[in-house]
Amino acid sequence: MQVDNTLLSKLEKLSYLKVSEDKRDEIITQLDEMIAFVNNLSQLDTDGISDNFSMTDKSTTLRQDVPKCNPQISDDILAHAPNTDEHFFIVPKIIE
Amino acid sequence: MFEVVIGLEVHVQLNTKTKLFCSCPTSFNHTQNSNTCPTCLALPGALPVLNREVLHKATMFGTAIDATINRTSFFDRKSYFYPDSPSAYQITQLYTPVVEHGKLEIDFDDGTQKTIRINRAHIEADAGKNIHEGDISKVDLNRAGTPLLEIVSEPDMRNEDEVVRYLKKLHSIVRYLDISDANMQEGSFRVDVNVSIRPKGDEKLYTRVEIKNINSFRFIQQAIEVEVERQIDAWEDGVYEQEIFQETRLFDQLKQETRSMRGKEEAADYRYFPEPDLLKAVIDDEMFDSASDIPELPDAKRERFISEYGMSAYNASVITANLEMAKYFEKMIDEGASAKNSVTWLSVELQGRLKNSLTLETSPVDAATLGTLVKRIDDKTISGKAAKDVLDYLMQNDSDVDSVIDKLGLKQVSDTGAIEKMVDEILDANPDKVQQYRAGKEKLLGFFVGQVMKASKGSANPQAVNEVIKSKLA
């Protein structure tokens, strides 16, 4: 797969991120390198292997339905958030 | 002529005590963001651990709709960026859902049924809530990570009426199973409608339009009506290809129209892939067996009420349509009340008196009390008319049936001696009418009965009065 300006624009749209003009070529090169790196995996022959293949035959651990809540944790997290008000996270407006 | 094709996606919030992948409580009305933790806030390093109860409830639902239950199912990751999801993805089940290929019977008023196939029911995590205010949005993530069961029907419905019947049936099944509060207003039963049209006789499926987040049966009906009209107009004007494309639309109840949510050029790309943070979800024998043992469902209860209590199909449907009503009825029966009178006194008399947002659950007259009242009608202690006064009194005052009967002096007189005395007095006072009756004017019987009832202030047993008068005038 070749990363080009069109694909970068699509990624910007999907991720709600803006890449500035002077950074575009650099980012495109980096994305290309990442894809090339991951592409090594396609050398593996995966014919006949289920999409759900896993390295372990174990199933996921199940948790009992018992509530636990430590209010200190959310207080701490909110205290570190860039912008909060009355225990809300505040973000730029998200509807036009 | 066009045929309307409708399929539904219903998001049912499961009523577990904790979230899908963490132990945060799911309870409502807590301070914003207080029911959160590193997992549901998607802090780096926090991992999801599946709630056992969610898998159990999903299996119960699969049993109820006669579906294939995948004893091994998988989770997938659906990517999207929006502030209501701090992880920027939703964990859901795209490729191998826990429940597949079920069905549900909808009932029509004439007693016929139609099968609506259910494609799948899968487990997924709910998002948080955003409140939009001027230049900012406030984010509350208490709901983020709450377990949902998304129930997807096949496009088997042909009009709004079938849609509402399907939703009511689905709602009652979910309530009978007690897997969700299923409250439309509070958002624990959310409906998305997929609508398309096609020329009658055509088997092909045309472009479907999804209408999202409609929160009442009435609005669902209206939304379908206006959307179908929009599609038919486009077809007839020869602009179907240009104007109707697969998209999500919102219903505006004030303007009575559906509106595009986002442009088609910005079609979402969710980049689904198997969820790397979770292994396969396996339903073990113990869970499978206990989840297969589900409570009696509305259809079975209705059939039993018909055969066991000789109820009419209509009455049985009314009583079993919602769980609270069915439970209330069964408590009345446990109290010893007759089924026939219980149906009337529950569905007509009590329901008619439940006003100002009172429900069966908050009714000042509970099932044991109404059951006792019906028992007093059954054994002729009081007349039906007197019982209405007792019920009126009990709606306003905290007391018990027998005390109120005494207090209001409503005990019915079935004692023949007392009734004979009253009848004699009435007959003596109306010699002319007695003569007319004996001469053949038999409808005067009603007059005599009325006079005696009036003299007894409604307490005489009307049947006994009838018999005494007839024998005296014979």
XYZ file of C-alpha atoms in Angstrom:
570
model
C 0.000 0.000 0.000
C 1.284 3.427 -0.933
C 0.511 6.330 1.365
C -0.228 9.508 -0.566
C -1.846 12.860 0.076
C -5.363 11.484 -0.577
C -4.942 8.725 1.991
C -3.459 11.168 4.473
C -6.483 13.448 4.043
C -8.789 10.505 4.701
C -6.859 9.614 7.846
C -7.071 13.231 9.009
C -10.814 13.140 8.579
C -11.218 9.825 10.430
C -8.961 10.840 13.295
C -10.132 14.451 13.549
C -6.472 15.517 13.335
C -4.963 18.219 11.157
C -1.489 17.733 9.678
C 0.114 21.031 8.734
C 1.451 21.589 5.200
C 5.130 21.574 6.178
C 4.760 18.226 7.996
C 2.895 16.273 5.304
C 5.825 14.831 3.378
C 7.552 13.751 6.561
C 4.392 12.056 7.923
C 3.751 10.303 4.604
C 7.297 8.882 4.642
C 6.896 7.718 8.257
C 3.550 6.033 7.562
C 5.075 4.280 4.563
C 7.885 2.959 6.734
C 5.423 1.691 9.338
C 3.363 -0.144 6.753
C 6.472 -1.656 5.221
C 7.536 -2.869 8.668
C 4.157 -4.444 9.441
C 4.020 -5.860 5.921
C 6.690 -8.385 6.908
C 3.819 -10.286 8.489
C 2.164 -10.956 5.136
C 5.011 -13.328 4.268
C 3.408 -15.800 6.691
C 1.211 -18.437 5.066
C -2.128 -18.106 6.885
C -4.194 -20.344 4.611
C -6.525 -22.559 6.565
C -6.055 -20.642 9.803
C -9.176 -19.255 11.419
C -9.606 -15.487 11.779
C -10.048 -16.137 15.473
C -6.714 -17.889 15.856
C -5.042 -17.188 19.154
C -1.677 -18.157 20.646
C -3.505 -19.604 23.635
C -6.485 -21.918 23.856
C -7.616 -20.219 27.061
C -10.881 -18.346 27.169
C -11.269 -14.873 28.567
C -11.504 -14.573 32.347
C -14.982 -13.842 33.631
C -15.563 -11.395 36.447
C -18.358 -11.652 39.055
C -20.937 -8.864 38.829
C -19.968 -7.119 42.075
C -19.610 -3.311 42.061
C -16.429 -1.700 43.290
C -15.725 1.988 43.068
C -12.988 4.169 44.425
C -14.063 7.803 43.987
C -10.509 8.961 44.603
C -9.503 7.526 41.220
C -11.919 9.587 39.149
C -11.082 12.667 41.246
C -7.387 12.155 40.505
C -7.977 11.600 36.805
C -10.161 14.689 36.531
C -7.537 16.717 38.382
C -5.052 15.803 35.651
C -7.393 16.475 32.722
C -6.644 19.573 30.618
C -10.056 21.110 31.278
C -12.840 20.212 33.716
C -15.834 21.846 35.333
C -18.125 20.449 38.059
C -16.676 16.967 37.613
C -17.286 17.063 33.833
C -14.501 16.698 31.294
C -14.668 19.769 29.073
C -13.896 19.498 25.365
C -14.293 21.933 22.452
C -17.852 21.936 21.118
C -18.506 18.893 18.997
C -21.625 19.785 17.051
C -21.846 22.415 14.366
C -47.691 0.150 -5.697
C -44.824 0.048 -3.256
C -43.967 -2.335 -0.487
C -42.229 -1.029 2.630
C -39.354 -3.076 4.036
C -38.306 -2.464 7.631
C -35.644 -3.984 9.861
C -34.870 -2.859 13.406
C -31.802 -2.554 15.576
C -32.661 -2.351 19.247
C -30.050 -1.494 21.858
C -31.088 -2.970 25.173
C -29.129 -1.864 28.213
C -28.566 -4.956 30.352
C -29.418 -4.464 34.020
C -26.208 -5.782 35.509
C -24.801 -4.189 38.652
C -21.447 -3.440 37.038
C -20.172 -2.361 33.638
C -19.246 -4.704 30.801
C -15.482 -4.715 31.297
C -14.883 -3.175 34.740
C -16.425 -3.217 38.231
C -17.783 0.339 38.116
C -21.457 0.501 39.168
C -24.040 1.019 36.419
C -26.493 2.861 38.699
C -28.157 6.051 37.483
C -28.103 9.576 38.832
C -24.638 9.587 40.287
C -22.383 12.642 40.119
C -20.964 12.883 36.604
C -17.835 10.795 36.053
C -17.957 9.305 39.555
C -18.661 5.775 38.257
C -15.437 5.602 36.292
C -12.069 3.913 36.578
C -8.910 3.519 34.493
C -10.589 0.806 32.354
C -13.715 2.703 31.306
C -11.689 5.921 30.969
C -9.274 3.995 28.718
C -6.126 4.909 30.564
C -3.026 3.293 29.108
C -2.402 -0.183 30.482
C -5.902 -0.798 31.827
C -7.404 -4.017 30.484
C -11.029 -5.158 30.076
C -12.336 -8.124 32.100
C -15.679 -9.500 30.895
C -18.670 -9.427 33.262
C -19.955 -12.994 33.667
C -23.541 -11.821 34.151
C -23.599 -10.156 30.726
C -22.828 -13.430 28.995
C -25.471 -15.116 31.145
C -28.197 -12.587 30.280
C -27.329 -12.694 26.578
C -27.667 -16.489 26.683
C -31.071 -16.183 28.367
C -32.212 -13.908 25.561
C -30.950 -16.369 22.956
C -32.942 -19.132 24.638
C -36.080 -16.980 24.679
C -35.976 -16.282 20.936
C -35.137 -19.866 20.025
C -31.769 -18.848 18.595
C -28.406 -20.465 17.984
C -26.220 -19.691 20.974
C -22.539 -19.525 20.123
C -20.921 -21.182 23.127
C -17.712 -19.544 21.897
C -18.009 -15.959 20.685
C -15.475 -13.214 20.008
C -15.088 -9.494 20.523
C -14.073 -7.003 17.866
C -12.870 -3.442 17.928
C -14.796 -0.725 16.082
C -12.795 2.478 15.734
C -14.293 5.927 15.831
C -13.301 9.242 17.317
C -15.797 11.055 19.468
C -15.483 12.457 23.005
C -18.108 10.048 24.361
C -15.593 7.212 23.905
C -12.239 7.866 25.576
C -10.666 4.752 24.008
C -11.616 5.972 20.495
C -13.108 2.531 19.837
C -16.073 0.473 20.894
C -15.699 -3.177 21.864
C -18.473 -5.105 20.103
C -19.066 -8.470 18.406
C -19.058 -8.178 14.623
C -17.880 -11.518 13.274
C -19.053 -14.110 15.822
C -21.849 -12.732 18.029
C -23.114 -14.641 21.057
C -26.645 -15.076 19.630
C -27.665 -15.727 16.002
C -30.684 -16.837 13.945
C -33.547 -16.394 16.386
C -37.175 -15.546 15.851
C -40.041 -13.785 17.512
C -43.803 -14.092 16.930
C -45.823 -10.897 16.701
C -49.547 -11.013 17.486
C -52.355 -9.365 15.579
C -55.726 -8.439 17.064
C -57.511 -11.220 15.155
C -55.326 -13.789 16.928
C -53.026 -14.484 13.982
C -49.255 -14.328 14.296
C -46.322 -13.500 12.062
C -42.731 -14.631 12.521
C -40.052 -11.954 12.508
C -36.580 -13.431 12.170
C -33.816 -12.077 14.375
C -30.456 -12.031 12.614
C -28.336 -11.662 15.717
C -27.909 -10.282 19.223
C -24.445 -9.174 20.178
C -22.777 -7.741 23.263
C -21.189 -4.298 23.121
C -20.151 -1.405 25.332
C -22.225 1.778 25.557
C -20.690 5.249 25.144
C -20.750 8.177 27.563
C -22.944 11.265 27.310
C -22.167 14.709 25.954
C -23.915 17.894 26.935
C -23.442 20.654 24.389
C -23.171 24.179 25.796
C -22.112 27.109 23.653
C -18.471 26.763 22.669
C -17.855 23.664 24.777
C -19.182 20.169 25.324
C -19.338 18.593 28.766
C -18.466 14.907 28.887
C -19.915 12.493 31.443
C -18.518 8.965 31.196
C -20.662 7.285 33.875
C -22.492 5.384 31.119
C -19.320 4.556 29.164
C -18.804 0.814 29.269
C -22.351 -0.091 30.324
C -23.314 -3.428 28.732
C -25.669 -3.374 25.755
C -27.295 -6.196 23.865
C -27.895 -5.058 20.290
C -30.745 -7.052 18.788
C -30.872 -6.940 14.995
C -33.967 -8.150 13.161
C -34.153 -9.304 9.548
C -35.995 -6.858 7.242
C -39.236 -8.776 7.813
C -41.621 -5.977 8.760
C -43.862 -4.342 6.163
C -45.502 -1.420 7.990
C -45.463 0.690 11.175
C -48.051 -1.511 12.838
C -45.822 -4.589 12.575
C -42.892 -2.544 13.876
C -44.759 -1.477 16.993
C -46.029 -5.022 17.607
C -42.479 -6.360 17.248
C -41.117 -3.754 19.651
C -43.842 -4.393 22.227
C -43.214 -8.137 22.064
C -39.457 -7.701 22.307
C -39.919 -5.285 25.200
C -42.125 -7.674 27.102
C -39.742 -10.624 26.556
C -36.815 -8.585 27.856
C -38.843 -7.555 30.896
C -40.096 -11.105 31.578
C -36.487 -12.309 31.472
C -35.535 -9.387 33.725
C -32.389 -8.725 31.721
C -33.103 -4.993 31.266
C -35.258 -2.171 32.661
C -36.081 -1.502 29.010
C -37.198 2.055 29.664
C -37.474 3.982 26.382
C -37.504 7.416 28.020
C -34.413 6.669 30.125
C -32.621 5.240 27.105
C -32.322 1.633 28.216
C -34.341 0.466 25.155
C -33.175 2.406 22.077
C -34.526 1.827 18.614
C -32.908 2.438 15.213
C -35.145 1.833 12.195
C -33.919 0.735 8.756
C -36.424 1.612 6.039
C -36.502 0.993 2.304
C -39.193 0.688 -0.346
C -39.571 -1.506 -3.426
C -42.168 -2.047 -6.140
C -44.658 -4.643 -4.924
C -43.650 -8.103 -6.095
C -39.978 -7.196 -6.373
C -37.811 -9.444 -4.182
C -34.733 -7.245 -4.312
C -33.796 -5.038 -1.372
C -33.266 -1.402 -2.315
C -31.327 1.304 -0.496
C -32.015 1.347 3.223
C -32.005 4.498 5.271
C -31.370 4.305 9.004
C -33.342 6.544 11.354
C -31.656 6.803 14.719
C -32.671 7.390 18.312
C -36.431 7.644 18.328
C -37.677 7.414 21.877
C -41.382 6.555 21.728
C -43.644 4.182 19.816
C -45.621 7.135 18.499
C -42.539 8.889 17.098
C -41.337 5.629 15.551
C -44.632 5.378 13.658
C -44.430 8.981 12.523
C -40.761 8.708 11.513
C -41.465 5.673 9.327
C -44.477 7.378 7.722
C -42.570 10.503 6.711
C -39.467 8.596 5.581
C -41.506 6.218 3.392
C -43.253 9.221 1.884
C -39.883 10.845 1.119
C -38.623 7.711 -0.623
C -41.812 7.166 -2.636
C -41.851 10.829 -3.735
C -38.232 10.512 -4.897
C -39.072 7.349 -6.822
C -42.124 8.843 -8.486
C -40.265 12.031 -9.367
C -37.529 9.932 -11.004
C -34.835 11.115 -8.567
C -34.579 7.991 -6.366
C -30.960 7.274 -7.370
C -29.879 10.841 -6.607
C -31.799 11.462 -3.398
C -31.948 8.129 -1.623
C -28.640 6.703 -0.482
C -27.534 4.608 2.467
C -27.153 7.049 5.335
C -28.239 7.815 8.877
C -31.050 10.307 9.348
C -32.598 11.957 12.396
C -36.337 12.345 12.931
C -37.503 15.875 13.736
C -40.828 15.455 15.514
C -41.709 19.151 15.322
C -41.170 19.498 11.593
C -42.306 15.915 10.942
C -39.379 15.132 8.677
C -36.190 13.103 8.663
C -32.878 14.929 8.177
C -29.478 13.767 7.070
C -26.989 13.439 9.947
C -23.817 13.574 7.916
C -22.914 13.908 4.283
C -22.412 10.766 2.208
C -18.876 11.767 1.225
C -17.841 11.354 4.851
C -18.923 7.740 5.120
C -17.586 6.258 8.352
C -14.773 3.732 8.223
C -14.812 1.720 11.438
C -11.756 -0.444 10.639
C -13.073 -3.457 12.540
C -10.555 -6.011 13.729
C -10.510 -8.753 16.424
C -10.178 -7.218 19.889
C -6.616 -7.957 21.011
C -7.306 -7.291 24.718
C -9.823 -10.123 25.114
C -9.674 -13.863 24.510
C -12.647 -15.843 23.232
C -15.747 -15.707 25.437
C -16.857 -19.214 26.380
C -20.209 -20.160 27.883
C -19.475 -23.142 30.132
C -21.994 -25.933 30.805
C -23.009 -24.515 34.149
C -23.845 -21.100 32.700
C -25.519 -22.613 29.649
C -27.782 -24.826 31.761
C -28.790 -22.103 34.199
C -29.359 -19.567 31.382
C -31.493 -22.080 29.466
C -33.848 -22.308 32.425
C -35.748 -19.097 31.713
C -38.948 -17.774 33.329
C -42.332 -18.304 31.653
C -42.545 -15.976 28.623
C -45.543 -13.838 27.603
C -46.838 -16.267 24.938
C -46.694 -19.272 27.265
C -48.324 -17.310 30.068
C -51.100 -16.160 27.767
C -51.815 -19.735 26.635
C -51.821 -20.908 30.237
C -54.213 -18.150 31.314
C -56.580 -19.156 28.504
C -56.514 -22.848 29.369
C -56.241 -22.569 33.140
C -58.665 -19.719 33.799
C -60.874 -19.926 30.715
C -59.870 -16.371 29.843
C -60.677 -14.925 26.422
C -57.672 -14.587 24.116
C -58.125 -10.819 24.221
C -58.150 -10.605 28.018
C -55.202 -12.977 28.270
C -53.231 -10.734 25.894
C -54.081 -7.618 27.872
C -53.046 -9.180 31.179
C -49.808 -10.748 29.892
C -48.666 -7.868 27.652
C -46.598 -6.434 30.437
C -44.856 -8.199 33.258
C -46.087 -5.912 36.058
C -49.708 -6.515 35.073
C -49.218 -10.295 34.852
C -47.483 -10.397 38.238
C -50.217 -8.271 39.822
C -52.887 -10.573 38.395
C -51.169 -13.708 39.658
C -50.921 -12.238 43.158
C -54.669 -11.551 43.107
C -55.278 -15.178 42.130
C -52.956 -16.308 44.949
C -55.120 -14.269 47.295
C -58.078 -16.451 46.264
C -59.841 -14.052 43.870
C -61.690 -15.455 40.834
C -59.908 -15.019 37.503
C -62.944 -13.551 35.752
C -63.548 -10.754 38.259
C -59.800 -10.192 38.702
C -59.393 -9.380 35.005
C -62.117 -6.717 35.124
C -61.103 -5.224 38.434
C -57.446 -5.054 37.421
C -57.650 -4.009 33.773
C -60.703 -1.757 33.978
C -61.429 -0.558 37.512
C -57.916 -0.223 38.952
C -56.256 0.879 35.693
C -58.972 3.510 35.261
C -58.147 4.909 38.691
C -54.368 5.059 38.185
C -53.862 8.692 37.299
C -51.155 11.318 37.729
C -48.305 9.001 36.744
C -49.354 6.300 39.206
C -48.432 2.828 37.941
C -49.255 -0.693 39.079
C -45.990 -0.673 40.994
C -46.770 2.579 42.803
C -50.503 1.966 43.129
C -51.850 2.735 46.625
C -53.920 -0.466 46.309
C -51.649 -3.485 46.071
C -52.444 -6.852 44.509
C -53.287 -8.559 47.829
C -55.768 -5.805 48.674
C -57.466 -5.793 45.273
C -57.504 -9.604 45.418
C -59.337 -9.458 48.759
C -61.809 -6.948 47.359
C -62.567 -9.244 44.402
C -62.967 -12.153 46.820
C -65.651 -10.181 48.684
C -67.458 -9.642 45.366
C -67.049 -13.328 44.493
C -68.620 -14.493 47.768
C -71.346 -11.815 47.530
C -70.313 -10.028 50.716
C -70.606 -6.807 48.722
C -72.085 -5.857 45.362
C -69.965 -4.734 42.415
C -71.338 -1.247 42.857
C -70.347 -1.148 46.524
C -66.911 -2.504 45.614
C -66.309 0.562 43.457
C -66.906 2.743 46.513
C -64.502 0.598 48.537
C -61.849 0.898 45.810
C -62.363 4.666 45.565
C -61.904 4.892 49.331
C -58.786 2.728 49.304
C -57.208 4.804 46.514
C -57.355 7.773 48.910
C -56.941 6.156 52.329
C -54.641 3.586 53.806
C -56.868 0.831 55.192
C -57.942 -2.755 54.548
C -60.899 -4.037 52.555
C -62.984 -5.477 55.392
C -62.636 -2.414 57.617
C -63.719 -0.180 54.736
C -66.747 -2.401 53.993
C -67.788 -2.072 57.656
C -66.975 1.607 57.864
C -69.001 2.463 54.758
C -71.767 0.013 55.784
C -71.689 -1.743 52.445
C -72.104 -5.310 53.544
C -74.662 -6.887 51.263
C -77.797 -8.255 52.884
C -78.435 -11.782 51.674
C -80.511 -12.639 54.707
C -83.890 -13.549 53.178
C -85.845 -12.470 56.276
C -84.544 -8.925 56.131
C -85.085 -8.729 52.391
C -88.662 -10.073 52.671
C -89.465 -7.354 55.175
C -88.218 -4.642 52.814
C -90.034 -6.183 49.839
C -93.312 -6.279 51.781
C -92.978 -2.601 52.641
C -92.378 -1.645 49.017
C -95.249 -3.776 47.711
C -97.616 -2.345 50.345
C -96.649 1.186 49.399
C -97.336 0.609 45.682
C -100.620 -1.327 45.385
C -101.422 0.172 41.947
C -98.151 -1.048 40.443
C -98.615 -4.494 42.018
C -101.953 -4.694 40.258
C -100.443 -3.655 36.887
C -97.654 -6.227 37.294
C -100.131 -8.998 38.019
C -102.095 -7.809 34.960
C -99.057 -8.597 32.817
C -96.830 -5.503 32.955
C -93.824 -7.592 33.887
C -91.193 -4.990 33.226
C -92.299 -3.316 36.483
C -90.116 -5.942 38.184
C -87.172 -3.612 37.594
C -89.021 -0.812 39.403
C -89.644 -2.969 42.484
C -86.064 -4.186 42.581
C -84.838 -0.607 42.265
C -87.082 0.541 45.132
C -85.884 -2.250 47.415
C -82.245 -1.590 46.535
C -82.787 2.091 47.287
C -84.433 1.304 50.599
C -81.487 -0.927 51.499
C -79.067 1.823 50.454
C -77.575 -0.573 47.933
C -76.710 -3.199 50.479
C -79.238 -5.852 49.479
C -78.065 -8.672 47.253
C -79.877 -7.855 44.006
C -80.227 -11.480 42.998
C -81.913 -12.365 46.300
C -84.195 -9.321 45.993
C -85.228 -10.435 42.520
C -86.131 -13.897 43.689
C -88.103 -12.695 46.716
C -90.151 -10.203 44.661
C -90.901 -12.777 41.975
C -92.086 -15.342 44.514
C -94.275 -12.777 46.350
C -95.922 -11.574 43.142
C -96.366 -15.015 41.665
